């Protein structure tokens, strides 16, 4: 089983990729999307979103990081894909799954699921522009508001030359509602295509991963929100570690906090740590009262001090 870290926009930035790949268990990361409209973007855009390009296209832990592009123009997507490849990206990933309204309004992301032929043309153009030894992959959902054309969408990507397809097992209309997950709907697609299919969506523990693999017929999975909620989830789903206890989670957050404030984006740290904690609440009941303390704080030093106090409290609770 391969495990891929999902490219969560506004969340999985370079530091977070580094944190999670240091814990281990991931075979591949994908960057937040590079929005392509009508130009070849400058090098600084790629260096900013994917600083790993300066490290051979991998995190410091050695996990490959693939540049992700989002757009609808075959010509400009191809040109940007070629450029990202020249800069050192170990492959190109194409986003046809983002459900954000701001993205869909500009004909990007999941809205492309409505027009499989256009999706096909984008993949085909990118595949022709990227060196043959580098993979071109794509991420889709089962459809826009139904699963009726799921096979057509998948075939459009595969016949366009995609080397691998990640499928989020919900439609755009389903959003992230747990009860709408449909891993079984991936199975006929995985059986029909000659390329690997990666199953994504609603994996929070090892049993979820095993159920997903069984129902989808896939051999590989992609972890998104679950990875943020359980920081060592990749190791958990592999059966290599037990889920982190609350003390380990807080210690990791404290370590992340110090690295964040030492970096260029320290001004965003208060919002970033609270954002991450909202995901952790989904799996750790201890996080709820801690979040109540943290959410009213704005000062970086106060937040850091509160983190360290909680780490000490959690450590004492273990004794």
PDB file of C-alpha atoms in Angstrom:
ATOM      1  CA  UNK A   1       0.000   0.000   0.000  1.00  0.00           C
ATOM      2  CA  UNK A   2       1.214   3.458  -0.924  1.00  0.00           C
ATOM      3  CA  UNK A   3       0.035   6.418   1.152  1.00  0.00           C
ATOM      4  CA  UNK A   4      -0.199   9.899  -0.383  1.00  0.00           C
ATOM      5  CA  UNK A   5      -0.603  13.126   1.583  1.00  0.00           C
ATOM      6  CA  UNK A   6      -3.463  15.132   0.051  1.00  0.00           C
ATOM      7  CA  UNK A   7      -2.862  18.673  -1.251  1.00  0.00           C
ATOM      8  CA  UNK A   8      -5.173  20.586   1.078  1.00  0.00           C
ATOM      9  CA  UNK A   9      -5.379  24.193  -0.053  1.00  0.00           C
ATOM     10  CA  UNK A  10      -4.574  26.751   2.633  1.00  0.00           C
ATOM     11  CA  UNK A  11      -3.509  24.022   5.041  1.00  0.00           C
ATOM     12  CA  UNK A  12      -0.790  21.709   3.758  1.00  0.00           C
ATOM     13  CA  UNK A  13       1.964  24.264   3.144  1.00  0.00           C
ATOM     14  CA  UNK A  14       5.705  23.454   3.028  1.00  0.00           C
ATOM     15  CA  UNK A  15       6.164  23.480   6.813  1.00  0.00           C
ATOM     16  CA  UNK A  16       3.194  21.198   7.375  1.00  0.00           C
ATOM     17  CA  UNK A  17       4.482  18.836   4.680  1.00  0.00           C
ATOM     18  CA  UNK A  18       7.799  18.769   6.478  1.00  0.00           C
ATOM     19  CA  UNK A  19       6.176  18.074   9.852  1.00  0.00           C
ATOM     20  CA  UNK A  20       4.101  15.175   8.530  1.00  0.00           C
ATOM     21  CA  UNK A  21       6.822  13.585   6.430  1.00  0.00           C
ATOM     22  CA  UNK A  22       9.206  13.716   9.398  1.00  0.00           C
ATOM     23  CA  UNK A  23       6.698  11.573  11.301  1.00  0.00           C
ATOM     24  CA  UNK A  24       6.820   9.267   8.293  1.00  0.00           C
ATOM     25  CA  UNK A  25       4.657   6.838   6.401  1.00  0.00           C
ATOM     26  CA  UNK A  26       4.057   8.932   3.285  1.00  0.00           C
ATOM     27  CA  UNK A  27       5.248   7.954  -0.172  1.00  0.00           C
ATOM     28  CA  UNK A  28       4.312  11.216  -1.877  1.00  0.00           C
ATOM     29  CA  UNK A  29       3.153  14.776  -1.189  1.00  0.00           C
ATOM     30  CA  UNK A  30       1.377  17.163  -3.536  1.00  0.00           C
ATOM     31  CA  UNK A  31       1.607  20.943  -3.204  1.00  0.00           C
ATOM     32  CA  UNK A  32      -1.256  23.355  -2.749  1.00  0.00           C
ATOM     33  CA  UNK A  33      -2.517  24.282  -6.204  1.00  0.00           C
ATOM     34  CA  UNK A  34      -0.853  26.753  -8.540  1.00  0.00           C
ATOM     35  CA  UNK A  35      -3.699  28.642 -10.227  1.00  0.00           C
ATOM     36  CA  UNK A  36      -3.097  28.853 -13.990  1.00  0.00           C
ATOM     37  CA  UNK A  37      -5.148  31.277 -16.091  1.00  0.00           C
ATOM     38  CA  UNK A  38      -3.552  32.848 -19.135  1.00  0.00           C
ATOM     39  CA  UNK A  39       0.186  33.022 -18.644  1.00  0.00           C
ATOM     40  CA  UNK A  40       3.257  31.065 -17.711  1.00  0.00           C
ATOM     41  CA  UNK A  41       3.768  31.957 -14.078  1.00  0.00           C
ATOM     42  CA  UNK A  42       7.142  33.259 -12.887  1.00  0.00           C
ATOM     43  CA  UNK A  43       9.660  31.055 -11.149  1.00  0.00           C
ATOM     44  CA  UNK A  44       9.133  32.811  -7.810  1.00  0.00           C
ATOM     45  CA  UNK A  45       5.561  31.500  -7.643  1.00  0.00           C
ATOM     46  CA  UNK A  46       6.758  27.911  -7.867  1.00  0.00           C
ATOM     47  CA  UNK A  47       9.644  28.475  -5.467  1.00  0.00           C
ATOM     48  CA  UNK A  48       7.267  29.989  -2.911  1.00  0.00           C
ATOM     49  CA  UNK A  49       4.648  27.229  -3.066  1.00  0.00           C
ATOM     50  CA  UNK A  50       7.175  24.446  -3.490  1.00  0.00           C
ATOM     51  CA  UNK A  51      10.494  25.383  -1.845  1.00  0.00           C
ATOM     52  CA  UNK A  52      11.285  21.662  -1.993  1.00  0.00           C
ATOM     53  CA  UNK A  53      12.314  22.316  -5.621  1.00  0.00           C
ATOM     54  CA  UNK A  54      15.622  23.508  -4.150  1.00  0.00           C
ATOM     55  CA  UNK A  55      16.004  20.145  -2.391  1.00  0.00           C
ATOM     56  CA  UNK A  56      15.651  17.860  -5.382  1.00  0.00           C
ATOM     57  CA  UNK A  57      11.859  17.997  -5.320  1.00  0.00           C
ATOM     58  CA  UNK A  58      11.525  16.371  -1.900  1.00  0.00           C
ATOM     59  CA  UNK A  59      11.019  17.327   1.738  1.00  0.00           C
ATOM     60  CA  UNK A  60      14.028  17.218   4.041  1.00  0.00           C
ATOM     61  CA  UNK A  61      12.722  13.823   5.146  1.00  0.00           C
ATOM     62  CA  UNK A  62      13.125  12.604   1.562  1.00  0.00           C
ATOM     63  CA  UNK A  63       9.459  12.405   0.528  1.00  0.00           C
ATOM     64  CA  UNK A  64       8.867  13.489  -3.098  1.00  0.00           C
ATOM     65  CA  UNK A  65       6.713  16.610  -3.563  1.00  0.00           C
ATOM     66  CA  UNK A  66       4.808  16.990  -6.829  1.00  0.00           C
ATOM     67  CA  UNK A  67       3.679  20.426  -8.069  1.00  0.00           C
ATOM     68  CA  UNK A  68      -0.106  20.674  -8.462  1.00  0.00           C
ATOM     69  CA  UNK A  69      -1.698  22.823 -11.183  1.00  0.00           C
ATOM     70  CA  UNK A  70      -5.295  24.019 -11.396  1.00  0.00           C
ATOM     71  CA  UNK A  71      -6.788  25.533 -14.532  1.00  0.00           C
ATOM     72  CA  UNK A  72      -8.861  24.915 -17.636  1.00  0.00           C
ATOM     73  CA  UNK A  73      -6.674  26.061 -20.549  1.00  0.00           C
ATOM     74  CA  UNK A  74      -4.811  23.138 -22.190  1.00  0.00           C
ATOM     75  CA  UNK A  75      -2.224  25.502 -23.658  1.00  0.00           C
ATOM     76  CA  UNK A  76      -1.357  27.369 -20.467  1.00  0.00           C
ATOM     77  CA  UNK A  77      -1.592  24.311 -18.243  1.00  0.00           C
ATOM     78  CA  UNK A  78       0.868  22.565 -20.564  1.00  0.00           C
ATOM     79  CA  UNK A  79       3.278  25.489 -20.589  1.00  0.00           C
ATOM     80  CA  UNK A  80       3.258  25.796 -16.808  1.00  0.00           C
ATOM     81  CA  UNK A  81       3.608  22.033 -16.397  1.00  0.00           C
ATOM     82  CA  UNK A  82       6.682  22.037 -18.620  1.00  0.00           C
ATOM     83  CA  UNK A  83       8.173  24.917 -16.644  1.00  0.00           C
ATOM     84  CA  UNK A  84       7.510  23.281 -13.265  1.00  0.00           C
ATOM     85  CA  UNK A  85       9.169  20.132 -14.572  1.00  0.00           C
ATOM     86  CA  UNK A  86      12.224  22.127 -15.649  1.00  0.00           C
ATOM     87  CA  UNK A  87      12.426  23.601 -12.150  1.00  0.00           C
ATOM     88  CA  UNK A  88      12.675  20.109 -10.700  1.00  0.00           C
ATOM     89  CA  UNK A  89       9.182  18.902  -9.826  1.00  0.00           C
ATOM     90  CA  UNK A  90       9.216  15.072  -9.850  1.00  0.00           C
ATOM     91  CA  UNK A  91       5.987  14.976 -11.829  1.00  0.00           C
ATOM     92  CA  UNK A  92       2.877  17.104 -12.251  1.00  0.00           C
ATOM     93  CA  UNK A  93      -0.477  16.734 -10.523  1.00  0.00           C
ATOM     94  CA  UNK A  94      -3.694  18.193 -11.973  1.00  0.00           C
ATOM     95  CA  UNK A  95      -6.560  19.384  -9.785  1.00  0.00           C
ATOM     96  CA  UNK A  96     -10.057  18.532 -11.034  1.00  0.00           C
ATOM     97  CA  UNK A  97     -11.536  17.990  -7.593  1.00  0.00           C
ATOM     98  CA  UNK A  98     -11.429  21.254  -5.622  1.00  0.00           C
ATOM     99  CA  UNK A  99     -15.013  22.080  -4.531  1.00  0.00           C
ATOM    100  CA  UNK A 100     -14.337  25.680  -3.438  1.00  0.00           C
ATOM    101  CA  UNK A 101     -16.871  28.125  -4.905  1.00  0.00           C
ATOM    102  CA  UNK A 102     -14.204  30.752  -5.585  1.00  0.00           C
ATOM    103  CA  UNK A 103     -12.293  28.229  -7.708  1.00  0.00           C
ATOM    104  CA  UNK A 104     -15.338  26.762  -9.456  1.00  0.00           C
ATOM    105  CA  UNK A 105     -16.657  30.220 -10.411  1.00  0.00           C
ATOM    106  CA  UNK A 106     -13.534  30.731 -12.502  1.00  0.00           C
ATOM    107  CA  UNK A 107     -13.954  27.342 -14.211  1.00  0.00           C
ATOM    108  CA  UNK A 108     -11.297  25.549 -12.217  1.00  0.00           C
ATOM    109  CA  UNK A 109     -11.217  22.497  -9.982  1.00  0.00           C
ATOM    110  CA  UNK A 110     -14.334  20.337  -9.685  1.00  0.00           C
ATOM    111  CA  UNK A 111     -16.301  22.355 -12.252  1.00  0.00           C
ATOM    112  CA  UNK A 112     -14.196  20.570 -14.883  1.00  0.00           C
ATOM    113  CA  UNK A 113     -16.060  17.384 -13.967  1.00  0.00           C
ATOM    114  CA  UNK A 114     -18.992  18.814 -15.942  1.00  0.00           C
ATOM    115  CA  UNK A 115     -16.943  18.787 -19.146  1.00  0.00           C
ATOM    116  CA  UNK A 116     -14.959  15.528 -19.394  1.00  0.00           C
ATOM    117  CA  UNK A 117     -13.796  16.381 -22.908  1.00  0.00           C
ATOM    118  CA  UNK A 118     -12.156  19.601 -21.739  1.00  0.00           C
ATOM    119  CA  UNK A 119     -10.619  17.718 -18.828  1.00  0.00           C
ATOM    120  CA  UNK A 120      -9.278  15.211 -21.348  1.00  0.00           C
ATOM    121  CA  UNK A 121      -7.734  17.953 -23.468  1.00  0.00           C
ATOM    122  CA  UNK A 122      -5.971  19.476 -20.447  1.00  0.00           C
ATOM    123  CA  UNK A 123      -4.485  16.149 -19.415  1.00  0.00           C
ATOM    124  CA  UNK A 124      -3.472  15.364 -22.992  1.00  0.00           C
ATOM    125  CA  UNK A 125      -1.722  18.729 -23.437  1.00  0.00           C
ATOM    126  CA  UNK A 126       0.102  18.450 -20.111  1.00  0.00           C
ATOM    127  CA  UNK A 127       1.196  14.879 -20.788  1.00  0.00           C
ATOM    128  CA  UNK A 128       2.639  15.964 -24.144  1.00  0.00           C
ATOM    129  CA  UNK A 129       4.522  18.851 -22.527  1.00  0.00           C
ATOM    130  CA  UNK A 130       6.051  16.981 -19.586  1.00  0.00           C
ATOM    131  CA  UNK A 131       9.089  14.723 -20.110  1.00  0.00           C
ATOM    132  CA  UNK A 132       7.992  11.114 -20.501  1.00  0.00           C
ATOM    133  CA  UNK A 133       9.977   9.902 -17.496  1.00  0.00           C
ATOM    134  CA  UNK A 134       7.975  12.173 -15.174  1.00  0.00           C
ATOM    135  CA  UNK A 135       4.459  11.120 -14.107  1.00  0.00           C
ATOM    136  CA  UNK A 136       1.376  13.213 -14.786  1.00  0.00           C
ATOM    137  CA  UNK A 137      -1.366  12.488 -12.261  1.00  0.00           C
ATOM    138  CA  UNK A 138      -4.843  13.852 -11.651  1.00  0.00           C
ATOM    139  CA  UNK A 139      -7.305  14.130  -8.774  1.00  0.00           C
ATOM    140  CA  UNK A 140     -11.055  14.040  -9.385  1.00  0.00           C
ATOM    141  CA  UNK A 141     -14.333  13.464  -7.563  1.00  0.00           C
ATOM    142  CA  UNK A 142     -17.054  11.011  -8.568  1.00  0.00           C
ATOM    143  CA  UNK A 143     -18.930  13.778 -10.336  1.00  0.00           C
ATOM    144  CA  UNK A 144     -20.469  17.228  -9.961  1.00  0.00           C
ATOM    145  CA  UNK A 145     -23.883  16.455  -8.465  1.00  0.00           C
ATOM    146  CA  UNK A 146     -24.184  12.728  -9.193  1.00  0.00           C
ATOM    147  CA  UNK A 147     -21.988   9.709  -9.900  1.00  0.00           C
ATOM    148  CA  UNK A 148     -23.615   9.057 -13.274  1.00  0.00           C
ATOM    149  CA  UNK A 149     -20.600  10.083 -15.335  1.00  0.00           C
ATOM    150  CA  UNK A 150     -17.883   8.917 -12.919  1.00  0.00           C
ATOM    151  CA  UNK A 151     -16.539   6.410 -15.437  1.00  0.00           C
ATOM    152  CA  UNK A 152     -16.553   8.994 -18.233  1.00  0.00           C
ATOM    153  CA  UNK A 153     -14.573  11.421 -16.072  1.00  0.00           C
ATOM    154  CA  UNK A 154     -12.016   8.802 -15.112  1.00  0.00           C
ATOM    155  CA  UNK A 155     -11.651   7.602 -18.697  1.00  0.00           C
ATOM    156  CA  UNK A 156     -11.185  11.181 -19.892  1.00  0.00           C
ATOM    157  CA  UNK A 157      -8.174  11.545 -17.599  1.00  0.00           C
ATOM    158  CA  UNK A 158      -6.745   8.107 -18.360  1.00  0.00           C
ATOM    159  CA  UNK A 159      -7.147   8.377 -22.131  1.00  0.00           C
ATOM    160  CA  UNK A 160      -5.557  11.814 -21.979  1.00  0.00           C
ATOM    161  CA  UNK A 161      -2.403  10.172 -20.701  1.00  0.00           C
ATOM    162  CA  UNK A 162      -2.623  10.424 -16.916  1.00  0.00           C
ATOM    163  CA  UNK A 163      -0.283   7.932 -15.282  1.00  0.00           C
ATOM    164  CA  UNK A 164      -2.356   7.713 -12.113  1.00  0.00           C
ATOM    165  CA  UNK A 165      -5.743   8.909 -10.884  1.00  0.00           C
ATOM    166  CA  UNK A 166      -6.763   9.825  -7.332  1.00  0.00           C
ATOM    167  CA  UNK A 167     -10.517   9.698  -6.758  1.00  0.00           C
ATOM    168  CA  UNK A 168     -12.232  11.436  -3.869  1.00  0.00           C
ATOM    169  CA  UNK A 169     -15.207   9.158  -3.237  1.00  0.00           C
ATOM    170  CA  UNK A 170     -17.863  11.870  -3.167  1.00  0.00           C
ATOM    171  CA  UNK A 171     -19.355  14.302  -5.669  1.00  0.00           C
ATOM    172  CA  UNK A 172     -18.793  18.028  -5.526  1.00  0.00           C
ATOM    173  CA  UNK A 173     -22.348  18.427  -4.217  1.00  0.00           C
ATOM    174  CA  UNK A 174     -21.591  15.957  -1.412  1.00  0.00           C
ATOM    175  CA  UNK A 175     -18.859  18.233  -0.085  1.00  0.00           C
ATOM    176  CA  UNK A 176     -17.276  16.499   2.907  1.00  0.00           C
ATOM    177  CA  UNK A 177     -20.398  14.900   4.405  1.00  0.00           C
ATOM    178  CA  UNK A 178     -19.366  11.629   6.022  1.00  0.00           C
ATOM    179  CA  UNK A 179     -22.569   9.808   5.141  1.00  0.00           C
ATOM    180  CA  UNK A 180     -22.012  10.497   1.433  1.00  0.00           C
ATOM    181  CA  UNK A 181     -18.707   8.646   1.148  1.00  0.00           C
ATOM    182  CA  UNK A 182     -18.921   5.974  -1.540  1.00  0.00           C
ATOM    183  CA  UNK A 183     -15.689   3.981  -1.762  1.00  0.00           C
ATOM    184  CA  UNK A 184     -17.499   1.157  -3.577  1.00  0.00           C
ATOM    185  CA  UNK A 185     -18.250   3.466  -6.495  1.00  0.00           C
ATOM    186  CA  UNK A 186     -14.506   3.614  -7.212  1.00  0.00           C
ATOM    187  CA  UNK A 187     -14.204  -0.159  -7.680  1.00  0.00           C
ATOM    188  CA  UNK A 188     -15.562  -0.503 -11.244  1.00  0.00           C
ATOM    189  CA  UNK A 189     -13.370   2.412 -12.278  1.00  0.00           C
ATOM    190  CA  UNK A 190     -10.253   0.871 -10.752  1.00  0.00           C
ATOM    191  CA  UNK A 191     -11.071  -2.419 -12.474  1.00  0.00           C
ATOM    192  CA  UNK A 192     -11.665  -0.779 -15.850  1.00  0.00           C
ATOM    193  CA  UNK A 193      -8.590   1.460 -16.000  1.00  0.00           C
ATOM    194  CA  UNK A 194      -5.104   0.245 -16.802  1.00  0.00           C
ATOM    195  CA  UNK A 195      -3.513   2.910 -14.583  1.00  0.00           C
ATOM    196  CA  UNK A 196      -3.288   2.915 -10.768  1.00  0.00           C
ATOM    197  CA  UNK A 197      -6.227   4.465  -8.919  1.00  0.00           C
ATOM    198  CA  UNK A 198      -5.758   6.009  -5.467  1.00  0.00           C
ATOM    199  CA  UNK A 199      -8.780   6.103  -3.140  1.00  0.00           C
ATOM    200  CA  UNK A 200      -9.393   9.226  -1.067  1.00  0.00           C
ATOM    201  CA  UNK A 201     -11.932  10.385   1.483  1.00  0.00           C
ATOM    202  CA  UNK A 202     -13.115   9.758   5.066  1.00  0.00           C
ATOM    203  CA  UNK A 203     -10.122   7.731   6.285  1.00  0.00           C
ATOM    204  CA  UNK A 204      -9.575   8.411  10.007  1.00  0.00           C
ATOM    205  CA  UNK A 205      -8.009   5.162  11.277  1.00  0.00           C
ATOM    206  CA  UNK A 206      -6.566   1.815  10.181  1.00  0.00           C
ATOM    207  CA  UNK A 207      -9.953   0.111   9.920  1.00  0.00           C
ATOM    208  CA  UNK A 208     -11.226   2.902   7.669  1.00  0.00           C
ATOM    209  CA  UNK A 209      -8.186   2.397   5.446  1.00  0.00           C
ATOM    210  CA  UNK A 210      -8.744  -1.351   5.242  1.00  0.00           C
ATOM    211  CA  UNK A 211     -12.444  -0.863   4.493  1.00  0.00           C
ATOM    212  CA  UNK A 212     -11.612   1.706   1.840  1.00  0.00           C
ATOM    213  CA  UNK A 213      -9.116  -0.594   0.116  1.00  0.00           C
ATOM    214  CA  UNK A 214     -11.557  -3.497   0.215  1.00  0.00           C
ATOM    215  CA  UNK A 215     -14.557  -1.568  -1.078  1.00  0.00           C
ATOM    216  CA  UNK A 216     -12.695   0.495  -3.683  1.00  0.00           C
ATOM    217  CA  UNK A 217     -10.528  -2.296  -5.041  1.00  0.00           C
ATOM    218  CA  UNK A 218      -7.549   0.060  -4.863  1.00  0.00           C
ATOM    219  CA  UNK A 219      -4.097  -0.688  -3.537  1.00  0.00           C
ATOM    220  CA  UNK A 220      -3.248   2.876  -2.515  1.00  0.00           C
ATOM    221  CA  UNK A 221      -4.868   5.626  -0.450  1.00  0.00           C
ATOM    222  CA  UNK A 222      -4.669   9.399  -0.071  1.00  0.00           C
ATOM    223  CA  UNK A 223      -5.070  10.986   3.377  1.00  0.00           C
ATOM    224  CA  UNK A 224      -6.520  14.462   3.834  1.00  0.00           C
ATOM    225  CA  UNK A 225      -8.427  15.743   6.860  1.00  0.00           C
ATOM    226  CA  UNK A 226      -7.678  12.539   8.757  1.00  0.00           C
ATOM    227  CA  UNK A 227      -3.964  13.267   8.494  1.00  0.00           C
ATOM    228  CA  UNK A 228      -4.450  16.627  10.176  1.00  0.00           C
ATOM    229  CA  UNK A 229      -6.691  15.164  12.876  1.00  0.00           C
ATOM    230  CA  UNK A 230      -4.339  12.257  13.682  1.00  0.00           C
ATOM    231  CA  UNK A 231      -0.795  13.473  12.940  1.00  0.00           C
ATOM    232  CA  UNK A 232       0.745   9.991  12.653  1.00  0.00           C
ATOM    233  CA  UNK A 233      -2.170   8.553  10.661  1.00  0.00           C
ATOM    234  CA  UNK A 234       0.062   7.318   7.830  1.00  0.00           C
ATOM    235  CA  UNK A 235       1.908   5.104  10.304  1.00  0.00           C
ATOM    236  CA  UNK A 236      -1.370   4.079  11.928  1.00  0.00           C
ATOM    237  CA  UNK A 237      -3.018   2.909   8.701  1.00  0.00           C
ATOM    238  CA  UNK A 238       0.110   0.900   7.884  1.00  0.00           C
ATOM    239  CA  UNK A 239      -0.151  -0.855  11.239  1.00  0.00           C
ATOM    240  CA  UNK A 240       3.242   0.468  12.312  1.00  0.00           C
ATOM    241  CA  UNK A 241       2.191   2.701  15.221  1.00  0.00           C
ATOM    242  CA  UNK A 242      -0.649   3.269  17.634  1.00  0.00           C
ATOM    243  CA  UNK A 243      -2.401   6.598  17.331  1.00  0.00           C
ATOM    244  CA  UNK A 244      -0.561   9.420  19.098  1.00  0.00           C
ATOM    245  CA  UNK A 245      -1.852  10.136  22.588  1.00  0.00           C
ATOM    246  CA  UNK A 246      -2.870  13.670  23.508  1.00  0.00           C
ATOM    247  CA  UNK A 247       0.524  14.520  25.017  1.00  0.00           C
ATOM    248  CA  UNK A 248       2.291  13.537  21.799  1.00  0.00           C
ATOM    249  CA  UNK A 249      -0.099  15.673  19.773  1.00  0.00           C
ATOM    250  CA  UNK A 250       0.457  18.749  21.947  1.00  0.00           C
ATOM    251  CA  UNK A 251       4.218  18.230  21.921  1.00  0.00           C
ATOM    252  CA  UNK A 252       4.109  18.089  18.118  1.00  0.00           C
ATOM    253  CA  UNK A 253       2.050  21.276  17.980  1.00  0.00           C
ATOM    254  CA  UNK A 254       4.512  23.024  20.273  1.00  0.00           C
ATOM    255  CA  UNK A 255       7.393  21.958  18.050  1.00  0.00           C
ATOM    256  CA  UNK A 256       5.497  23.140  14.972  1.00  0.00           C
ATOM    257  CA  UNK A 257       4.718  26.454  16.663  1.00  0.00           C
ATOM    258  CA  UNK A 258       8.366  27.236  17.304  1.00  0.00           C
ATOM    259  CA  UNK A 259       9.276  26.466  13.702  1.00  0.00           C
ATOM    260  CA  UNK A 260       6.364  28.529  12.396  1.00  0.00           C
ATOM    261  CA  UNK A 261       7.266  31.662  14.346  1.00  0.00           C
ATOM    262  CA  UNK A 262      10.918  31.281  13.336  1.00  0.00           C
ATOM    263  CA  UNK A 263       9.839  31.298   9.671  1.00  0.00           C
ATOM    264  CA  UNK A 264       8.675  33.925   7.211  1.00  0.00           C
ATOM    265  CA  UNK A 265       4.960  33.368   7.901  1.00  0.00           C
ATOM    266  CA  UNK A 266       5.066  33.932  11.656  1.00  0.00           C
ATOM    267  CA  UNK A 267       2.438  36.695  11.401  1.00  0.00           C
ATOM    268  CA  UNK A 268      -0.135  34.054  10.396  1.00  0.00           C
ATOM    269  CA  UNK A 269       0.760  31.694  13.218  1.00  0.00           C
ATOM    270  CA  UNK A 270      -2.239  32.399  15.520  1.00  0.00           C
ATOM    271  CA  UNK A 271      -4.710  31.550  12.766  1.00  0.00           C
ATOM    272  CA  UNK A 272      -2.687  28.579  11.548  1.00  0.00           C
ATOM    273  CA  UNK A 273      -2.427  26.838  14.909  1.00  0.00           C
ATOM    274  CA  UNK A 274      -6.152  27.347  15.584  1.00  0.00           C
ATOM    275  CA  UNK A 275      -6.986  26.010  12.128  1.00  0.00           C
ATOM    276  CA  UNK A 276      -4.995  22.843  12.780  1.00  0.00           C
ATOM    277  CA  UNK A 277      -6.561  22.427  16.220  1.00  0.00           C
ATOM    278  CA  UNK A 278     -10.050  22.468  14.672  1.00  0.00           C
ATOM    279  CA  UNK A 279      -9.122  19.324  12.787  1.00  0.00           C
ATOM    280  CA  UNK A 280      -7.571  17.683  15.857  1.00  0.00           C
ATOM    281  CA  UNK A 281     -10.830  18.241  17.764  1.00  0.00           C
ATOM    282  CA  UNK A 282     -12.451  15.782  15.353  1.00  0.00           C
ATOM    283  CA  UNK A 283     -10.480  12.897  16.887  1.00  0.00           C
ATOM    284  CA  UNK A 284      -9.273  14.081  20.323  1.00  0.00           C
ATOM    285  CA  UNK A 285     -11.886  15.139  22.906  1.00  0.00           C
ATOM    286  CA  UNK A 286      -9.077  16.686  25.000  1.00  0.00           C
ATOM    287  CA  UNK A 287      -8.611  19.256  22.230  1.00  0.00           C
ATOM    288  CA  UNK A 288     -12.003  20.919  22.775  1.00  0.00           C
ATOM    289  CA  UNK A 289     -11.296  22.609  26.154  1.00  0.00           C
ATOM    290  CA  UNK A 290      -7.787  23.468  24.997  1.00  0.00           C
ATOM    291  CA  UNK A 291      -9.171  25.134  21.876  1.00  0.00           C
ATOM    292  CA  UNK A 292     -11.539  27.182  24.042  1.00  0.00           C
ATOM    293  CA  UNK A 293      -8.483  28.581  25.821  1.00  0.00           C
ATOM    294  CA  UNK A 294      -6.552  29.222  22.651  1.00  0.00           C
ATOM    295  CA  UNK A 295      -9.175  30.728  20.385  1.00  0.00           C
ATOM    296  CA  UNK A 296      -9.466  34.002  22.348  1.00  0.00           C
ATOM    297  CA  UNK A 297      -5.708  34.603  22.237  1.00  0.00           C
ATOM    298  CA  UNK A 298      -4.091  36.820  19.599  1.00  0.00           C
ATOM    299  CA  UNK A 299      -0.612  37.354  20.958  1.00  0.00           C
ATOM    300  CA  UNK A 300       1.974  34.875  19.682  1.00  0.00           C
ATOM    301  CA  UNK A 301       3.843  34.686  23.004  1.00  0.00           C
ATOM    302  CA  UNK A 302       0.611  33.982  24.885  1.00  0.00           C
ATOM    303  CA  UNK A 303      -0.294  31.191  22.491  1.00  0.00           C
ATOM    304  CA  UNK A 304       3.160  29.632  22.795  1.00  0.00           C
ATOM    305  CA  UNK A 305       3.023  29.820  26.594  1.00  0.00           C
ATOM    306  CA  UNK A 306      -0.432  28.213  26.598  1.00  0.00           C
ATOM    307  CA  UNK A 307       0.836  25.410  24.363  1.00  0.00           C
ATOM    308  CA  UNK A 308       3.733  24.672  26.688  1.00  0.00           C
ATOM    309  CA  UNK A 309       1.446  24.692  29.749  1.00  0.00           C
ATOM    310  CA  UNK A 310      -0.884  22.214  28.063  1.00  0.00           C
ATOM    311  CA  UNK A 311       2.078  20.041  27.114  1.00  0.00           C
ATOM    312  CA  UNK A 312       3.191  19.983  30.750  1.00  0.00           C
ATOM    313  CA  UNK A 313      -0.369  19.249  31.945  1.00  0.00           C
ATOM    314  CA  UNK A 314      -0.719  16.384  29.466  1.00  0.00           C
ATOM    315  CA  UNK A 315       2.637  14.991  30.550  1.00  0.00           C
ATOM    316  CA  UNK A 316       1.584  15.007  34.212  1.00  0.00           C
ATOM    317  CA  UNK A 317      -1.655  13.260  33.287  1.00  0.00           C
ATOM    318  CA  UNK A 318       0.389  10.385  31.884  1.00  0.00           C
ATOM    319  CA  UNK A 319       2.368   9.934  35.111  1.00  0.00           C
TER     320      UNK A 319
END
